[in-house]
Amino acid sequence: MEKILISIVTHNSEDIFRTLDVLAHEIGQDDRFKVVVYDNASETNYCKRLVKYSFIELICAKENQGFGHGHNQVILNSQAEYAFICNPDILVTKETLLHMRQLIERENIVAVSPKVLNEDGTTQYLVRQRLSVFDYFLRFIPFKKMKQLFDRRLSAYECRDLPDDKCSIIKMGSGCFMLVSVAAYKQIAGFDERFFMYFEDNDFCLRLNQTGGQILYSPFDQVVHLYGKGAHRNRKLFLIFMQSMFKFFNKWGWKWF
């Protein structure tokens, strides 16, 4: 079996050390896996800490060109058959990695997305079947009464009704953690690097759909996402989010409601 690639892109993320500690325990001695960390021009001391993880291949970039660019540098140049796109804040077991690897062998499946959890075990509803400006507005507003008023719509947008007892075909999975066919990844030239951050995974999945390949959601495979919700609290990240949203809807058509 070809090595299973795990591609992690980071920029000064403190969470990556928890991620790598878990991976070292789970697969550090397993030569079926290859872990590549692409560092987007982090601080010097940060890179020195990464070097201490002997089981990873570390690529240190001189400038930060974004999430998609980093993964493209790793995966487009890989000879692996399958690659995990992995955030630097993901906790995953070997069992999950290997089971997702089995699932992607199903006919016409080009990507597999797991159930994504918070540390307390609650679900992060990151699967999407549709995108609209209003739905994003609902997720960001702090007014509970407004969310309660549109709870049914928000529930449909977040795909809360996906079954827990079987796999489902979905339109868009989260780029925080996803297994992809490297051949399919190369067919669409990977991530669109015009998206520095945010929406690149939605765009990526929609382009995968256009190839005729399908994305499988597996509730049987679970990962923990140490979700920071940076765009909700950081003005700079929120601006990047808005820029990416504008690029996305300009590309795929504006759907307001």
Short mmCIF file of C-alpha atoms in Angstrom, two decimals:
data_model
loop_
_atom_site.label_atom_id
_atom_site.label_comp_id
_atom_site.label_asym_id
_atom_site.label_seq_id
_atom_site.Cartn_x
_atom_site.Cartn_y
_atom_site.Cartn_z
CA MET A 1 0.00 0.00 0.00
CA GLU A 2 1.22 3.48 -0.88
CA LYS A 3 2.02 5.69 2.07
CA ILE A 4 -0.94 7.66 3.38
CA LEU A 5 -0.08 11.35 3.34
CA ILE A 6 -1.16 13.68 6.13
CA SER A 7 -0.74 17.30 5.06
CA ILE A 8 -0.81 19.93 7.82
CA VAL A 9 -0.52 23.66 7.12
CA THR A 10 0.26 25.93 10.06
CA HIS A 11 1.09 29.50 10.96
CA ASN A 12 2.06 30.06 14.60
CA SER A 13 -0.71 27.74 15.80
CA GLU A 14 -0.07 26.60 19.36
CA ASP A 15 -2.59 23.80 18.92
CA ILE A 16 -0.34 21.99 16.46
CA PHE A 17 1.82 20.70 19.30
CA ARG A 18 -1.17 18.84 20.75
CA THR A 19 -2.00 17.61 17.25
CA LEU A 20 1.54 16.32 16.69
CA ASP A 21 1.77 14.79 20.17
CA VAL A 22 -1.36 12.75 19.43
CA LEU A 23 -0.09 11.76 15.97
CA ALA A 24 3.28 10.76 17.43
CA HIS A 25 1.47 8.45 19.83
CA GLU A 26 -0.93 7.06 17.23
CA ILE A 27 1.22 6.70 14.09
CA GLY A 28 4.71 7.96 14.92
CA GLN A 29 6.26 4.52 14.40
CA ASP A 30 3.90 3.39 11.61
CA ASP A 31 5.65 3.63 8.24
CA ARG A 32 2.35 3.44 6.36
CA PHE A 33 1.94 7.14 7.07
CA LYS A 34 3.85 10.20 5.98
CA VAL A 35 3.22 13.45 7.86
CA VAL A 36 4.24 16.68 6.14
CA VAL A 37 3.95 19.98 7.99
CA TYR A 38 4.03 23.06 5.77
CA ASP A 39 4.84 26.09 7.89
CA ASN A 40 3.60 29.41 6.52
CA ALA A 41 6.41 31.69 7.70
CA SER A 42 5.90 31.33 11.43
CA GLU A 43 8.21 32.82 14.05
CA THR A 44 11.73 31.37 14.26
CA ASN A 45 11.28 29.82 17.70
CA TYR A 46 8.04 28.22 16.55
CA CYS A 47 9.84 26.40 13.72
CA LYS A 48 12.55 25.27 16.13
CA ARG A 49 9.86 23.59 18.23
CA LEU A 50 8.47 21.83 15.15
CA VAL A 51 11.88 20.45 14.22
CA LYS A 52 11.88 18.39 17.42
CA TYR A 53 9.17 16.11 15.98
CA SER A 54 11.38 13.63 14.17
CA PHE A 55 8.52 11.69 12.54
CA ILE A 56 7.40 14.66 10.40
CA GLU A 57 8.76 16.20 7.23
CA LEU A 58 8.90 19.95 7.79
CA ILE A 59 8.71 22.52 5.00
CA CYS A 60 9.37 26.10 6.10
CA ALA A 61 8.06 28.75 3.72
CA LYS A 62 9.51 32.25 3.65
CA GLU A 63 6.11 33.91 3.30
CA ASN A 64 2.53 33.11 4.23
CA GLN A 65 0.57 32.56 1.04
CA GLY A 66 -2.42 30.93 2.68
CA PHE A 67 -4.00 27.63 3.65
CA GLY A 68 -4.69 26.39 0.12
CA HIS A 69 -1.25 27.30 -1.17
CA GLY A 70 0.41 25.29 1.58
CA HIS A 71 -1.61 22.15 0.91
CA ASN A 72 -1.07 22.52 -2.83
CA GLN A 73 2.69 22.61 -2.32
CA VAL A 74 2.49 19.33 -0.42
CA ILE A 75 -0.23 17.35 -2.20
CA LEU A 76 0.32 18.38 -5.83
CA ASN A 77 3.92 17.22 -5.47
CA SER A 78 3.04 13.96 -3.75
CA GLN A 79 3.09 10.46 -5.21
CA ALA A 80 0.71 9.16 -2.52
CA GLU A 81 -2.64 7.73 -3.56
CA TYR A 82 -4.57 9.42 -0.78
CA ALA A 83 -3.97 12.49 1.38
CA PHE A 84 -5.50 13.82 4.57
CA ILE A 85 -6.03 17.57 4.54
CA CYS A 86 -5.51 18.40 8.19
CA ASN A 87 -5.74 21.58 10.24
CA PRO A 88 -3.08 22.16 12.90
CA ASP A 89 -5.80 21.85 15.57
CA ILE A 90 -7.12 18.33 14.93
CA LEU A 91 -6.95 15.33 17.27
CA VAL A 92 -7.39 12.01 15.44
CA THR A 93 -6.76 8.32 16.11
CA LYS A 94 -5.08 5.75 13.90
CA GLU A 95 -8.33 3.79 13.84
CA THR A 96 -10.13 6.74 12.25
CA LEU A 97 -7.36 7.32 9.73
CA LEU A 98 -7.37 3.70 8.57
CA HIS A 99 -11.16 3.39 8.46
CA MET A 100 -11.50 6.53 6.35
CA ARG A 101 -8.81 5.07 4.09
CA GLN A 102 -11.03 2.01 3.61
CA LEU A 103 -14.12 4.09 2.90
CA ILE A 104 -12.55 6.07 0.09
CA GLU A 105 -12.17 2.84 -1.87
CA ARG A 106 -15.92 2.82 -2.45
CA GLU A 107 -17.04 3.30 -6.05
CA ASN A 108 -17.02 6.92 -7.23
CA ILE A 109 -15.88 8.32 -3.86
CA VAL A 110 -13.10 10.93 -4.14
CA ALA A 111 -13.22 12.36 -0.61
CA VAL A 112 -14.34 11.37 2.89
CA SER A 113 -15.35 13.73 5.70
CA PRO A 114 -15.70 12.60 9.33
CA LYS A 115 -17.96 13.85 12.10
CA VAL A 116 -16.18 16.82 13.69
CA LEU A 117 -16.49 17.27 17.45
CA ASN A 118 -15.67 19.85 20.08
CA GLU A 119 -13.55 18.72 23.01
CA ASP A 120 -16.69 18.28 25.12
CA GLY A 121 -18.06 15.78 22.60
CA THR A 122 -20.67 18.05 21.03
CA THR A 123 -20.90 18.18 17.26
CA GLN A 124 -19.55 20.97 15.09
CA TYR A 125 -22.01 21.09 12.23
CA LEU A 126 -19.65 21.82 9.34
CA VAL A 127 -21.22 19.84 6.47
CA ARG A 128 -22.97 21.97 3.84
CA GLN A 129 -25.45 21.24 1.09
CA ARG A 130 -26.01 24.89 0.18
CA LEU A 131 -24.53 28.33 0.85
CA SER A 132 -26.24 31.71 1.01
CA VAL A 133 -25.35 35.12 2.40
CA PHE A 134 -28.31 35.04 4.79
CA ASP A 135 -27.24 31.71 6.28
CA TYR A 136 -23.79 33.08 7.04
CA PHE A 137 -25.41 36.13 8.58
CA LEU A 138 -27.44 33.84 10.87
CA ARG A 139 -24.33 32.06 12.10
CA PHE A 140 -22.52 35.27 12.98
CA ILE A 141 -25.23 37.29 14.69
CA PRO A 142 -25.18 37.13 18.50
CA PHE A 143 -28.96 37.48 18.92
CA LYS A 144 -30.45 34.22 20.22
CA LYS A 145 -34.04 35.21 19.44
CA MET A 146 -33.11 35.77 15.79
CA LYS A 147 -31.48 32.33 15.65
CA GLN A 148 -34.48 30.74 17.34
CA LEU A 149 -36.80 32.35 14.81
CA PHE A 150 -34.84 30.79 11.94
CA ASP A 151 -33.81 27.60 13.77
CA ARG A 152 -35.32 25.29 11.15
CA ARG A 153 -33.46 27.08 8.36
CA LEU A 154 -30.20 27.09 10.35
CA SER A 155 -30.65 23.39 11.08
CA ALA A 156 -31.02 22.61 7.37
CA TYR A 157 -28.03 24.80 6.53
CA GLU A 158 -25.87 22.99 9.11
CA CYS A 159 -27.13 19.57 7.94
CA ARG A 160 -28.08 18.58 11.48
CA ASP A 161 -30.38 15.88 10.14
CA LEU A 162 -27.60 13.73 8.69
CA PRO A 163 -28.05 10.18 10.03
CA ASP A 164 -25.67 8.80 12.63
CA ASP A 165 -26.21 5.16 11.64
CA LYS A 166 -25.05 5.29 8.02
CA CYS A 167 -22.77 7.19 5.67
CA SER A 168 -24.19 9.91 3.42
CA ILE A 169 -23.23 11.57 0.15
CA ILE A 170 -22.74 15.29 0.76
CA LYS A 171 -21.96 18.31 -1.36
CA MET A 172 -19.41 20.06 0.88
CA GLY A 173 -17.29 18.81 3.78
CA SER A 174 -15.02 20.83 6.03
CA GLY A 175 -11.42 21.47 5.05
CA CYS A 176 -10.40 21.21 8.70
CA PHE A 177 -10.06 17.46 8.13
CA MET A 178 -10.78 15.50 4.98
CA LEU A 179 -9.35 12.52 3.11
CA VAL A 180 -9.02 13.05 -0.63
CA SER A 181 -7.93 11.09 -3.66
CA VAL A 182 -4.66 12.66 -4.78
CA ALA A 183 -5.59 11.93 -8.41
CA ALA A 184 -8.85 13.86 -7.98
CA TYR A 185 -7.00 16.63 -6.15
CA LYS A 186 -4.56 16.97 -9.05
CA GLN A 187 -7.38 16.79 -11.60
CA ILE A 188 -8.82 20.07 -10.27
CA ALA A 189 -5.35 21.54 -9.49
CA GLY A 190 -6.02 21.50 -5.76
CA PHE A 191 -7.23 24.53 -3.86
CA ASP A 192 -7.95 27.81 -5.59
CA GLU A 193 -5.18 29.97 -4.12
CA ARG A 194 -7.19 33.15 -4.61
CA PHE A 195 -8.77 32.18 -1.30
CA PHE A 196 -6.11 33.00 1.29
CA MET A 197 -8.27 31.53 4.04
CA TYR A 198 -11.96 30.60 4.44
CA PHE A 199 -14.30 29.31 1.70
CA GLU A 200 -11.46 27.50 -0.07
CA ASP A 201 -12.85 24.18 1.16
CA ASN A 202 -16.36 24.96 -0.11
CA ASP A 203 -14.95 25.93 -3.49
CA PHE A 204 -12.74 22.82 -3.51
CA CYS A 205 -15.67 20.50 -2.81
CA LEU A 206 -17.89 22.08 -5.44
CA ARG A 207 -15.15 21.60 -8.03
CA LEU A 208 -14.74 17.98 -6.94
CA ASN A 209 -18.48 17.54 -7.52
CA GLN A 210 -18.05 18.86 -11.05
CA THR A 211 -15.67 15.98 -11.86
CA GLY A 212 -18.46 13.48 -11.15
CA GLY A 213 -16.75 12.28 -7.99
CA GLN A 214 -18.68 12.10 -4.72
CA ILE A 215 -17.88 13.14 -1.16
CA LEU A 216 -18.80 10.70 1.59
CA TYR A 217 -19.70 11.76 5.12
CA SER A 218 -18.92 9.14 7.76
CA PRO A 219 -20.53 9.58 11.22
CA PHE A 220 -18.59 6.48 12.33
CA ASP A 221 -15.30 8.39 12.11
CA GLN A 222 -14.81 11.24 14.53
CA VAL A 223 -12.11 13.85 15.07
CA VAL A 224 -11.79 16.61 17.66
CA HIS A 225 -11.39 20.11 16.24
CA LEU A 226 -9.90 22.64 18.67
CA TYR A 227 -12.02 25.27 16.98
CA GLY A 228 -10.90 28.83 17.71
CA LYS A 229 -13.62 30.69 15.73
CA GLY A 230 -11.03 33.32 14.90
CA ALA A 231 -13.23 35.21 12.43
CA HIS A 232 -15.82 35.73 15.18
CA ARG A 233 -13.36 37.53 17.48
CA ASN A 234 -10.47 38.87 15.40
CA ARG A 235 -11.09 41.91 13.19
CA LYS A 236 -8.29 41.03 10.75
CA LEU A 237 -9.55 37.46 10.33
CA PHE A 238 -13.12 38.72 9.94
CA LEU A 239 -11.96 41.00 7.11
CA ILE A 240 -10.25 38.03 5.42
CA PHE A 241 -13.46 36.04 5.88
CA MET A 242 -15.53 38.77 4.20
CA GLN A 243 -13.06 39.06 1.33
CA SER A 244 -13.18 35.30 0.77
CA MET A 245 -16.97 35.27 0.94
CA PHE A 246 -17.09 38.00 -1.72
CA LYS A 247 -14.70 35.99 -3.94
CA PHE A 248 -16.73 32.82 -3.43
CA PHE A 249 -20.11 34.26 -4.36
CA ASN A 250 -18.60 36.20 -7.24
CA LYS A 251 -17.27 32.90 -8.56
CA TRP A 252 -20.30 30.69 -7.93
CA GLY A 253 -23.12 33.23 -8.12
CA TRP A 254 -24.71 35.34 -5.42
CA LYS A 255 -27.42 33.61 -3.44
CA TRP A 256 -28.80 35.97 -0.83
CA PHE A 257 -31.50 33.81 0.82
#
